[in-house]
XYZ file of N, CA and C in Angstrom:
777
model
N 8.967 22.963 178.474
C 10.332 23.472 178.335
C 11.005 23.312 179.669
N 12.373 23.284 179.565
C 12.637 22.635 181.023
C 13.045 23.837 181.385
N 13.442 23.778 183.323
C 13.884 25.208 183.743
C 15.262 25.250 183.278
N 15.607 26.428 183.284
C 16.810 27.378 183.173
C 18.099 26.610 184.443
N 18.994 26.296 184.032
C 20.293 25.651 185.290
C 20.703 26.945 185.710
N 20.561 27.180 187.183
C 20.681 28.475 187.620
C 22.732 27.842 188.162
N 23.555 29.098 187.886
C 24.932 28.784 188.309
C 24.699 28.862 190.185
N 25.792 27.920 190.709
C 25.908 28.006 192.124
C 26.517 28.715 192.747
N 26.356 29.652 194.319
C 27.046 30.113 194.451
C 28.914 30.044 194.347
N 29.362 28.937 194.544
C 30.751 28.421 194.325
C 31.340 29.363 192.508
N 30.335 29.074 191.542
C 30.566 29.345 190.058
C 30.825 30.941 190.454
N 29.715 31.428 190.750
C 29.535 32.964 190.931
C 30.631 33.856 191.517
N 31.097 33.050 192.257
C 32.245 33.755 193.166
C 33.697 33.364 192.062
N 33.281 32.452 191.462
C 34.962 32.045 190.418
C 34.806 33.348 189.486
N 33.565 33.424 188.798
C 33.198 34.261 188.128
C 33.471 35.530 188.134
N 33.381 36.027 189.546
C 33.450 37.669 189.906
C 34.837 37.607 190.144
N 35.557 36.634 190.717
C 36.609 36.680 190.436
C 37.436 37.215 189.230
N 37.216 36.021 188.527
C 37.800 36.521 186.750
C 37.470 37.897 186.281
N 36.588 37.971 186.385
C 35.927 39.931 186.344
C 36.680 40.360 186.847
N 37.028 40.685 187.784
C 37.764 41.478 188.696
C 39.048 41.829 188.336
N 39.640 40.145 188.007
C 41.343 40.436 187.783
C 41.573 40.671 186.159
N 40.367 40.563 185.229
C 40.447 41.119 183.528
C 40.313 42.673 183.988
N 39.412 43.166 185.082
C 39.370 44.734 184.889
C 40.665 45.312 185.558
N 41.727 44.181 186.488
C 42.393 45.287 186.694
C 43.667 45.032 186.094
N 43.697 43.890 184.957
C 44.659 43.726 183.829
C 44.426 45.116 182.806
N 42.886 45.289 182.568
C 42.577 47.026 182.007
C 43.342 47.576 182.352
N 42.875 47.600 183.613
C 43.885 48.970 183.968
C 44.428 49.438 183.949
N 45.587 48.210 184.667
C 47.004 48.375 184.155
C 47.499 48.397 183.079
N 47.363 48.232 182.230
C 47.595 48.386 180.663
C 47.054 49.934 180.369
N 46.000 50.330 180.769
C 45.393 51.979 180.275
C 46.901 53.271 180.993
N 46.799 52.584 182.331
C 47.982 53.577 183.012
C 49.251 53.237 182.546
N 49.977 51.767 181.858
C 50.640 51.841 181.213
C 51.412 52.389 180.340
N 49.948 52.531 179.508
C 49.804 53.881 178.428
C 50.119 55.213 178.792
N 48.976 55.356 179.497
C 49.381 57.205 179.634
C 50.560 56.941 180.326
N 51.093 56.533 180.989
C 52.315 56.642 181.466
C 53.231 56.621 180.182
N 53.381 56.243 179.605
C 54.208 56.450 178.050
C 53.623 57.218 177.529
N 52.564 57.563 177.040
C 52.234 58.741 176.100
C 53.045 60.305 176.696
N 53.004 60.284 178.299
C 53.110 61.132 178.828
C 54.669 61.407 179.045
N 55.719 60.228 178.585
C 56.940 60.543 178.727
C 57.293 60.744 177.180
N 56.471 59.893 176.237
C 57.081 60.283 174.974
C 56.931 61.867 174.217
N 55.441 62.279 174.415
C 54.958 63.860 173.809
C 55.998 64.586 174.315
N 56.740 64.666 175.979
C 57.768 65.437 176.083
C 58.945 65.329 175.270
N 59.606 64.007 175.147
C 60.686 64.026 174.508
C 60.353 64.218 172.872
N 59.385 64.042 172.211
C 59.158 64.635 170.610
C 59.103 66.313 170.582
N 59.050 66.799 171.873
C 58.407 68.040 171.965
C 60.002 68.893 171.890
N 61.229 67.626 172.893
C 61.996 68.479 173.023
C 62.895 68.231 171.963
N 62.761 66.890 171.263
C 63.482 66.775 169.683
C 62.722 68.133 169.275
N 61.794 68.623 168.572
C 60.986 69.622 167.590
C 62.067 71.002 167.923
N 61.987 71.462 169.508
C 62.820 72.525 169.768
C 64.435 72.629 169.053
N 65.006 71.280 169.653
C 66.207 70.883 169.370
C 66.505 71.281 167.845
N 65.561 70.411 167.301
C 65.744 70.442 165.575
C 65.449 72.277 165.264
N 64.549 72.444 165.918
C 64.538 74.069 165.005
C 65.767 74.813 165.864
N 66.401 75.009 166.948
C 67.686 75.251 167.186
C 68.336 74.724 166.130
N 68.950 73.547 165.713
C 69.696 73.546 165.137
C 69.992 74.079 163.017
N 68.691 73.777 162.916
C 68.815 74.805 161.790
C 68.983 76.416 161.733
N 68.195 77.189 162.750
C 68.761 78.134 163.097
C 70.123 78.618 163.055
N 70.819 77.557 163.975
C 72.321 77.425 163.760
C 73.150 77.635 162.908
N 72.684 76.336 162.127
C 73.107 76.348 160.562
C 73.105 77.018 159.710
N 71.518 77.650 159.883
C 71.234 79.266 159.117
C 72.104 80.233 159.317
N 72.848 80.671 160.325
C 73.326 81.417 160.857
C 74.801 81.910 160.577
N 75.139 80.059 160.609
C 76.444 79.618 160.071
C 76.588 80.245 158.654
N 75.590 79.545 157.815
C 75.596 79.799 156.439
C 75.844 81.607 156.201
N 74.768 82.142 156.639
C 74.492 83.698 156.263
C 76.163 84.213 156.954
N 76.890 83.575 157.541
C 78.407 84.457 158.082
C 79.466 83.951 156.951
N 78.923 83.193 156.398
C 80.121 82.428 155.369
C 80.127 83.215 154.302
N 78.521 83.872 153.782
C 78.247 84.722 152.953
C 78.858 86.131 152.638
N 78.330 86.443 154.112
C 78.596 87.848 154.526
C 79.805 88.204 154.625
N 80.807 87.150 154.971
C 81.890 87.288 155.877
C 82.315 87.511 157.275
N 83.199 87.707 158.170
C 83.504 87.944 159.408
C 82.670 88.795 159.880
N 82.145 88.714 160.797
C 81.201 89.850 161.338
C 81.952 90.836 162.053
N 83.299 90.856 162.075
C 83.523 92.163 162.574
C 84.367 93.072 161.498
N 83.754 92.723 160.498
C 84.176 93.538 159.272
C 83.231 94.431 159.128
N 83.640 95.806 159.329
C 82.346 96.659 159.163
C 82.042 97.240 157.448
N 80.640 97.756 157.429
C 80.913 98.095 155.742
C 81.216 99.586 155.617
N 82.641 99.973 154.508
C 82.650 101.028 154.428
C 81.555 102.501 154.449
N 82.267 103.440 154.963
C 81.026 104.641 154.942
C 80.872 104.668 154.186
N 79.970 105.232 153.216
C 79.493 106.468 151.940
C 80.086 107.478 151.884
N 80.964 107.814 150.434
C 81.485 109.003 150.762
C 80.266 110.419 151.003
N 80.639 111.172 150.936
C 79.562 112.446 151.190
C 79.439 112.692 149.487
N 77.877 113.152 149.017
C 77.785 113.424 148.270
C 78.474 114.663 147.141
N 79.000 115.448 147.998
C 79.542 116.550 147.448
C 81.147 116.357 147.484
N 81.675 114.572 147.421
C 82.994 114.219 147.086
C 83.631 114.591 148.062
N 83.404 115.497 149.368
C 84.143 115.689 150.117
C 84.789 114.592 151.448
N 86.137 114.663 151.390
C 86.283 113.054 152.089
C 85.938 113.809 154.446
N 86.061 112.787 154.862
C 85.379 112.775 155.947
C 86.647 111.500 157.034
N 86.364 112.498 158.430
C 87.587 111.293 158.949
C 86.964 110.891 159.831
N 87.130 109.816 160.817
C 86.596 108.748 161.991
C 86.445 109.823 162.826
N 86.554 110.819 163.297
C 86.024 112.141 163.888
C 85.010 112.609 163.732
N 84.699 112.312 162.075
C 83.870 113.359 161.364
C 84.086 114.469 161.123
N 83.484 114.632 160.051
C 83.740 116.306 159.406
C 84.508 116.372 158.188
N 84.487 117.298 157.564
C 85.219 117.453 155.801
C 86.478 117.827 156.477
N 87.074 118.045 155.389
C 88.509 118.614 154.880
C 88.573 120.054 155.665
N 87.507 120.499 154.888
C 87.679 122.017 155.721
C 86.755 122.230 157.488
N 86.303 120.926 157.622
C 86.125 121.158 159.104
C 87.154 121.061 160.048
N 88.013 120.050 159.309
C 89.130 119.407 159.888
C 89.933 121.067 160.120
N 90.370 121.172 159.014
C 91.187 122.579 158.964
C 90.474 124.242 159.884
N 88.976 123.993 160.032
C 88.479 124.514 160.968
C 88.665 124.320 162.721
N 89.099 123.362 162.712
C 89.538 123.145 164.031
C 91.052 123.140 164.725
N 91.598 123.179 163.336
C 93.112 123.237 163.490
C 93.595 121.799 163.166
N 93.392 120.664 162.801
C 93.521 119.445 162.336
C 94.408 119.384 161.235
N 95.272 118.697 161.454
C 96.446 119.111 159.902
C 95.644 117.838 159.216
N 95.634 117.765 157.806
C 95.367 116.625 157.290
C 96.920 115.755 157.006
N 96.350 114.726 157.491
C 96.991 113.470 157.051
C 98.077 113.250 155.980
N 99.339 113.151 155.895
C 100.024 112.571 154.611
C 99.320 112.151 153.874
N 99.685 112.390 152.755
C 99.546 111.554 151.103
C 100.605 110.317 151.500
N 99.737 109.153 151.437
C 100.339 108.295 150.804
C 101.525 108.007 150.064
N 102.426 106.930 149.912
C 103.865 106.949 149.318
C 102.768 106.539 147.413
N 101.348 106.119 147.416
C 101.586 105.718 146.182
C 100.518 106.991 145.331
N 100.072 107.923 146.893
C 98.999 109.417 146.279
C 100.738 110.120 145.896
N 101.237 109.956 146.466
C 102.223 111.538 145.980
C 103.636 111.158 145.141
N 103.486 109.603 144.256
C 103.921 109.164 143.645
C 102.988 109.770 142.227
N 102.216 110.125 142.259
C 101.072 110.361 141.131
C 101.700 111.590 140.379
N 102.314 112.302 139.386
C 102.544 113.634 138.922
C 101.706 114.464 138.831
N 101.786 115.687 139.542
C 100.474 116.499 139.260
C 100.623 116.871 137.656
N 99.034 117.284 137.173
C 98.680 117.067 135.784
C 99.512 118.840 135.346
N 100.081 118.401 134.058
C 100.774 119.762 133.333
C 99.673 119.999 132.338
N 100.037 121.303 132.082
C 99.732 121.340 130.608
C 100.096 121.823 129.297
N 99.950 120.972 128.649
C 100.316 120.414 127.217
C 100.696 121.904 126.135
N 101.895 121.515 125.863
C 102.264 122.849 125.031
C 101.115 122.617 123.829
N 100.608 123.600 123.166
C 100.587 123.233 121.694
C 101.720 122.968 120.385
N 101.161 122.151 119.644
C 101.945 121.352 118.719
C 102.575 122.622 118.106
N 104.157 122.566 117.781
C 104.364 123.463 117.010
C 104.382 123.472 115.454
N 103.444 124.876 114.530
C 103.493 124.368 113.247
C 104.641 124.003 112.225
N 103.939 123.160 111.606
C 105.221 122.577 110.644
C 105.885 123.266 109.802
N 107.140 122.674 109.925
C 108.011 123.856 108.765
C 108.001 123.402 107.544
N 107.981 124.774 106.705
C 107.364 123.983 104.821
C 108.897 123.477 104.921
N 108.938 122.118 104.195
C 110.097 121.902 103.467
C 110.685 122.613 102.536
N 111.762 122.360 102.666
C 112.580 123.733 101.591
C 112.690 122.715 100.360
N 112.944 123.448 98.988
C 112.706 123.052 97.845
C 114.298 122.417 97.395
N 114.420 121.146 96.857
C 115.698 120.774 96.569
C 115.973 121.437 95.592
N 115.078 121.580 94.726
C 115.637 122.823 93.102
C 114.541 123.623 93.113
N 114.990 124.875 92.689
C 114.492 125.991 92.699
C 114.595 127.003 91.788
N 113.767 127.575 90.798
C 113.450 128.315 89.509
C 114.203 129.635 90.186
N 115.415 130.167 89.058
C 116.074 131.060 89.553
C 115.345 132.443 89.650
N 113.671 132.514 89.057
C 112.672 133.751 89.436
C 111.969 133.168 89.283
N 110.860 133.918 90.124
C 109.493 133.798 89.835
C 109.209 133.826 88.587
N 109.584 134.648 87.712
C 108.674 134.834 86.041
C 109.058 134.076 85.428
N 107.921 133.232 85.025
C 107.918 132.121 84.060
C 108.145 132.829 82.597
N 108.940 132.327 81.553
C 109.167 132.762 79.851
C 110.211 133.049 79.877
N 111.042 132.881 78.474
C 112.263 132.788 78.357
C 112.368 133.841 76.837
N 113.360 134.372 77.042
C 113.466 135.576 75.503
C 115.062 135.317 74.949
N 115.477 134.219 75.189
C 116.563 133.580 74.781
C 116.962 132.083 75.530
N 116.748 131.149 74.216
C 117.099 130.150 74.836
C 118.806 129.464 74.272
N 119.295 128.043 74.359
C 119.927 127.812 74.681
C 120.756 127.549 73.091
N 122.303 127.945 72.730
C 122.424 127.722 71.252
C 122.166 128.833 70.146
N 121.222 129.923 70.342
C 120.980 130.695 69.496
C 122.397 131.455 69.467
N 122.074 131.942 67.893
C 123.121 132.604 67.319
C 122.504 133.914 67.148
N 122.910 135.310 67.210
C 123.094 136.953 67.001
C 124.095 137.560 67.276
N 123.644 138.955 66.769
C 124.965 140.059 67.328
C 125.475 139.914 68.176
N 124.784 139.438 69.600
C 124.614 140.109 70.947
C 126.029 139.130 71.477
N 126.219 137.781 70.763
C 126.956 136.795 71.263
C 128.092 137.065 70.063
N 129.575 136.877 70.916
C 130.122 136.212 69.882
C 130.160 134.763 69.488
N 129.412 134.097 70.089
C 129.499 132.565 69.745
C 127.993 132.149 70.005
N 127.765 131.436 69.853
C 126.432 130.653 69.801
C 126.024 130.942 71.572
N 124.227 131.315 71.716
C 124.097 130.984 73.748
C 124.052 130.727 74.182
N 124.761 130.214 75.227
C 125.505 129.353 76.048
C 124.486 129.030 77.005
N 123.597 130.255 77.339
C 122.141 129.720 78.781
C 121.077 129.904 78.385
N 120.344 130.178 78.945
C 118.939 131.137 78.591
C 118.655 132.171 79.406
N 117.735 133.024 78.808
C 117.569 134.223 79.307
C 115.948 134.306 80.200
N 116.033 135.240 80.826
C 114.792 135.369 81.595
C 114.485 136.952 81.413
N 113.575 137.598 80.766
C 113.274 138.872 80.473
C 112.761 139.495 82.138
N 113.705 139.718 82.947
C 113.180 140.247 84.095
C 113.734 141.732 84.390
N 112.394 142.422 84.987
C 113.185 144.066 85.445
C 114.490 143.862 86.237
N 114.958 145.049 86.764
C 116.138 145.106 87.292
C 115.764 145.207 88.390
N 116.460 144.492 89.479
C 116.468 144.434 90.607
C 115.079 143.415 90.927
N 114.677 142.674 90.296
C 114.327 141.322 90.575
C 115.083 140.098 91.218
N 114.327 139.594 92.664
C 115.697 138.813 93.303
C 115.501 137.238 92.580
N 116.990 137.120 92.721
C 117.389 136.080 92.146
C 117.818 135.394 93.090
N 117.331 133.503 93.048
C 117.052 132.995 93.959
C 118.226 131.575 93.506
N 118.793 131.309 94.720
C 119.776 130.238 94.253
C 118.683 128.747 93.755
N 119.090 127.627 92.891
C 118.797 126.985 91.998
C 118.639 125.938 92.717
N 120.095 125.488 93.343
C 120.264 124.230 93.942
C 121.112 124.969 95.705
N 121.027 123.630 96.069
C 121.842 123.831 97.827
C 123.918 124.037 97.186
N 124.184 124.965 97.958
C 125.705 124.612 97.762
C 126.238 125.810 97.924
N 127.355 126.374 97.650
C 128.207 127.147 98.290
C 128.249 128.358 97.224
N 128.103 129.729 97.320
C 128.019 130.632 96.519
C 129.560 131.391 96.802
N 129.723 131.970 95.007
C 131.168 132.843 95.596
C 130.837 134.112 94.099
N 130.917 134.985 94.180
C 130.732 136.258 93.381
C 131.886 136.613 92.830
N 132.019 137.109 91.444
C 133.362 137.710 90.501
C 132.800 138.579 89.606
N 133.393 139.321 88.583
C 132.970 140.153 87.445
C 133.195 139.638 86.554
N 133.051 139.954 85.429
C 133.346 139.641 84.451
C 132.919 140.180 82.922
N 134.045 140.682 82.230
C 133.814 141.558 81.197
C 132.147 141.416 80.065
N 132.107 139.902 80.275
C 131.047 139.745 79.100
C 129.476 139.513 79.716
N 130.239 138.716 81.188
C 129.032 138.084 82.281
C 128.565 139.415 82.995
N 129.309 140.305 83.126
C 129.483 141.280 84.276
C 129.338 140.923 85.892
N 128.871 141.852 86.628
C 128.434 141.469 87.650
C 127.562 139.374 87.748
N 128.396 138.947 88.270
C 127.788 137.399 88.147
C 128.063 136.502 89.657
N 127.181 135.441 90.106
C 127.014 134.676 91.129
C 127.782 133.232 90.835
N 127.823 132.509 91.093
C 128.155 130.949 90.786
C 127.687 130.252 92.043
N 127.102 128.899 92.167
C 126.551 128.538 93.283
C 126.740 126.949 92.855
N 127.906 126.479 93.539
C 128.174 125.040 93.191
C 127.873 124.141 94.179
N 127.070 123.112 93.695
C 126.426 121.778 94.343
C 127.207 121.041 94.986
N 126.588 120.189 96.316
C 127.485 119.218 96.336
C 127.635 118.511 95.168
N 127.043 117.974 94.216
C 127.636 116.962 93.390
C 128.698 117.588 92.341
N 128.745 118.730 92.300
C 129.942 119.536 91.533
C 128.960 120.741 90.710
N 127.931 120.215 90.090
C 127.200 121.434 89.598
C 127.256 122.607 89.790
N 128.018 123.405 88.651
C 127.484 124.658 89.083
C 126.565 125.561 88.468
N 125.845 126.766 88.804
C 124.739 127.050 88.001
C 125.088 128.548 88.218
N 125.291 129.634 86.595
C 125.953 130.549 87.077
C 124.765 131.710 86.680
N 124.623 132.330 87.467
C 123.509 133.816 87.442
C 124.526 134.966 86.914
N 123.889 135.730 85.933
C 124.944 136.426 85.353
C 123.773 137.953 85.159
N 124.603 139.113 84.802
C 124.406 140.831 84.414
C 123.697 140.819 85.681
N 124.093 141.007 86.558
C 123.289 141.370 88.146
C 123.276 142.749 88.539
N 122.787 143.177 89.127
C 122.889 144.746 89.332
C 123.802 144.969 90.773
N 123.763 143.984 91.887
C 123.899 143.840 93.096
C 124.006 142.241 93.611
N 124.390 142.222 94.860
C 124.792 140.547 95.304
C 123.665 140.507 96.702
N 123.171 139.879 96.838
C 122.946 139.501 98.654
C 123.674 138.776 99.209
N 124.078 138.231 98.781
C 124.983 137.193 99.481
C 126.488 136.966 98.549
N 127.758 137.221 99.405
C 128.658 137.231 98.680
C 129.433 136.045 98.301
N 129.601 135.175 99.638
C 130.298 134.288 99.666
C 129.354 133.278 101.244
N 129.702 131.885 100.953
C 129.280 131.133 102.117
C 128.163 129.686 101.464
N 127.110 129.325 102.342
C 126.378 128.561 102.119
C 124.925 128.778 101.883
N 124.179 128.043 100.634
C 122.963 128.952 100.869
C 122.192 127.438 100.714
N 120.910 127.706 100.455
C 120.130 126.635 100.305
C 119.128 126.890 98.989
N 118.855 125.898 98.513
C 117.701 126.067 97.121
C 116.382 126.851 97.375
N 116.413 128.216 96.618
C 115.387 129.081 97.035
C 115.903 130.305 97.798
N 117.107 130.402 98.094
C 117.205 131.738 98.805
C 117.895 132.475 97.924
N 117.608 133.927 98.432
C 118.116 135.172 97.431
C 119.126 135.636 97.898
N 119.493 135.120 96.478
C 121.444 135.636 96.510
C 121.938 136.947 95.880
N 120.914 137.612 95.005
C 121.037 138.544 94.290
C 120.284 139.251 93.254
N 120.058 140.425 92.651
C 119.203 141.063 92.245
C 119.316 141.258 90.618
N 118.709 141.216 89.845
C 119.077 141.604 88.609
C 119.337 142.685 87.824
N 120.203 142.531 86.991
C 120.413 143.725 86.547
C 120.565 143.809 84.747
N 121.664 144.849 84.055
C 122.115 144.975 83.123
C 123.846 144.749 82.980
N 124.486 144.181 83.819
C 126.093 144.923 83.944
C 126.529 143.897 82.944
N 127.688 144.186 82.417
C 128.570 143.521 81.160
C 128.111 143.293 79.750
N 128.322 142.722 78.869
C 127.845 142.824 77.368
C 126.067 142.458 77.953
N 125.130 143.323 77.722
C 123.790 143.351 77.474
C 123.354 144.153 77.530
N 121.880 144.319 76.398
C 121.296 145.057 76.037
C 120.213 146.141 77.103
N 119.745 145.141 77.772
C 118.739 145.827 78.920
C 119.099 144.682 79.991
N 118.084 144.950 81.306
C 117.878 144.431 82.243
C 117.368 142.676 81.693
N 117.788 141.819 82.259
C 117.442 140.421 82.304
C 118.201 139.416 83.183
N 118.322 138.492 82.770
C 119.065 137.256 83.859
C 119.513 136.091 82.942
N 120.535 135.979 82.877
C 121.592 135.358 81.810
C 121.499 134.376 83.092
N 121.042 133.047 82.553
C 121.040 131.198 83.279
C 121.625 130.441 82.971
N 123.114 129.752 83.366
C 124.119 128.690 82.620
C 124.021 127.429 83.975
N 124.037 126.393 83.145
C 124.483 124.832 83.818
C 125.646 124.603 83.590
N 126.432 124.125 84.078
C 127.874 123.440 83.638
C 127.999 122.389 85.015
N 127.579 120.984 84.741
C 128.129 119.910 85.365
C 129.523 119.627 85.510
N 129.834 119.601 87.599
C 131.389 119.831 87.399
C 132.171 120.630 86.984
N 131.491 122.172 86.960
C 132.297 123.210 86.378
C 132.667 123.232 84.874
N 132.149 122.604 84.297
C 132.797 122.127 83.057
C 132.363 123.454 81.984
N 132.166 122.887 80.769
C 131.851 123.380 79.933
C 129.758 123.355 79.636
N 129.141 123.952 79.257
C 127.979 124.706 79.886
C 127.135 123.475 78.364
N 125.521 123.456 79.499
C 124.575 122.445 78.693
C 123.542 123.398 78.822
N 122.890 122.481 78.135
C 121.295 123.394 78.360
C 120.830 123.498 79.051
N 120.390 124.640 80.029
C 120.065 124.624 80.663
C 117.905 123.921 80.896
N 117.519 123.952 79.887
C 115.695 124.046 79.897
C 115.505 122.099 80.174
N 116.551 121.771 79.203
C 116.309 120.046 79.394
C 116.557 119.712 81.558
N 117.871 120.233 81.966
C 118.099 120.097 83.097
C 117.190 120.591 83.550
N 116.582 121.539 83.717
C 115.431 121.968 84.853
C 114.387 121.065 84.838
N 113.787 120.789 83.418
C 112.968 119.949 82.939
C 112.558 118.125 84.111
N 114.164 117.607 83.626
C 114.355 116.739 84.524
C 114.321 117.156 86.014
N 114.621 118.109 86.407
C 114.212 118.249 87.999
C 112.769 118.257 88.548
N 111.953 118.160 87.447
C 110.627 118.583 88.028
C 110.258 120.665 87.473
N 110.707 121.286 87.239
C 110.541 122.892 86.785
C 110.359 122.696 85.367
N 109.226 123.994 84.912
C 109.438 124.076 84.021
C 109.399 125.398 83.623
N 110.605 126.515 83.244
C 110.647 127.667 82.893
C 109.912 128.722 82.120
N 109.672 127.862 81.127
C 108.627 128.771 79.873
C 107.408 129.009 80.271
């Protein structure tokens, strides 16, 4: 086997050469590095700060947009026991404990009416009756047309068998005026506006002599006076003063019924 070609010194020295200037091309390239690693970690370090400042910011921003102005303060609480309280402190009656006048009312507090109270409703008045049964006692012991002694002509009204001094109550609304009369005797007349008149006859007494009355009020009392036998109430219609109808059909039509 042949020997090994040993390199010459001349090679050896090219050699250590090249070594030399690859390790300190290393080098420089390693310190390169950290020399940048060492300027960049600061500036990522001071972006990271930066960035969380600025959301902060933003946060900050946001939560005042929410909230509103920050020098808006939030109203007190009133005091539980409704009593109001001033930037001094203290109630109504501390205030007035110290000699503190309270404050005006407002133009729109003392615009307010203090509260009244309410009459009660007054009760209603019965309506008064447009026609009205000249008594209470219902039945009739003479009606209208019959012929007897008692008449010289056929009967002109009907009768109402009532004691004496039973009040007799006007029929219709209208104007009353009182006369005698030999056969009627003591008698009322009470004429309507529409001309009607309705005549109450043998009365004992008048309540009312002359004037205005209304349907239902007592004009007079009953009696016996002029042609009759006993106490009762002689009842005539005559439309327009005229000459006299039956009276039981007219009531009839009003709504009454006598018997």
């Amino acid at each position: 086997m042949a020997d090994a070609v040993r390199p010459t010194r001349a090679e050896l020295r090219v050699a250590a050469r090249a070594q030399s200037r690859s390790e300190r091309r290393g080098a420089a390239k390693a310190a390169t590095r950290t020399a940048l690693l060492g300027v960049a970690l600061p500036s990522l370090a001071a972006l990271g700060v930066a960035g969380a400042a600025a959301v902060t910011v933003r946060g900050d921003a946001d939560r005042s947009t929410v909230a509103g102005p920050a020098t808006e303060a939030a109203p007190a609480a009133a005091p539980a026991d409704g009593r109001t309280t001033d930037a001094a402190g203290g109630t109504d009656a501390e205030r007035a404990a110290r000699g503190e006048a309270r404050p005006p009312l407002s133009a729109q507090e003392a615009a307010v009416p203090a509260p009244t109270e309410t009459a009660p409703a007054a009760a209603p008045v019965p309506e008064r009756p447009k026609v009205s049964l000249p008594v209470e006692l219902h039945g009739l012991s003479a009606t209208y047309g019959e012929a007897g002694t008692h008449w010289t002509a056929r009967h002109t009204g009907i009768d109402f068998p009532v004691q004496g001094g039973t009040p007799v109550m006007a029929v219709t609304d209208g104007t009353v005026r009182t006369q005698w009369n030999s056969a009627y005797g003591y008698m009322a007349i009470v004429k309507a506006p529409d001309g009607t008149e309705t005549w109450y006859c043998h009365l004992r007494t008048y309540k009312v002599r002359k004037g205005q009355v209304k349907a239902g009020d007592v004009i007079a009392y009953s009696g016996s006076s002029g042609n009759s036998t006993g106490p009762h109430l002689h009842f005539e219609v005559r439309p327009d003063g005229g000459a006299p109808i039956d009276p039981l059909p007219w009531l009839l039509g009003q709504g009454l019924d006598p018997r």
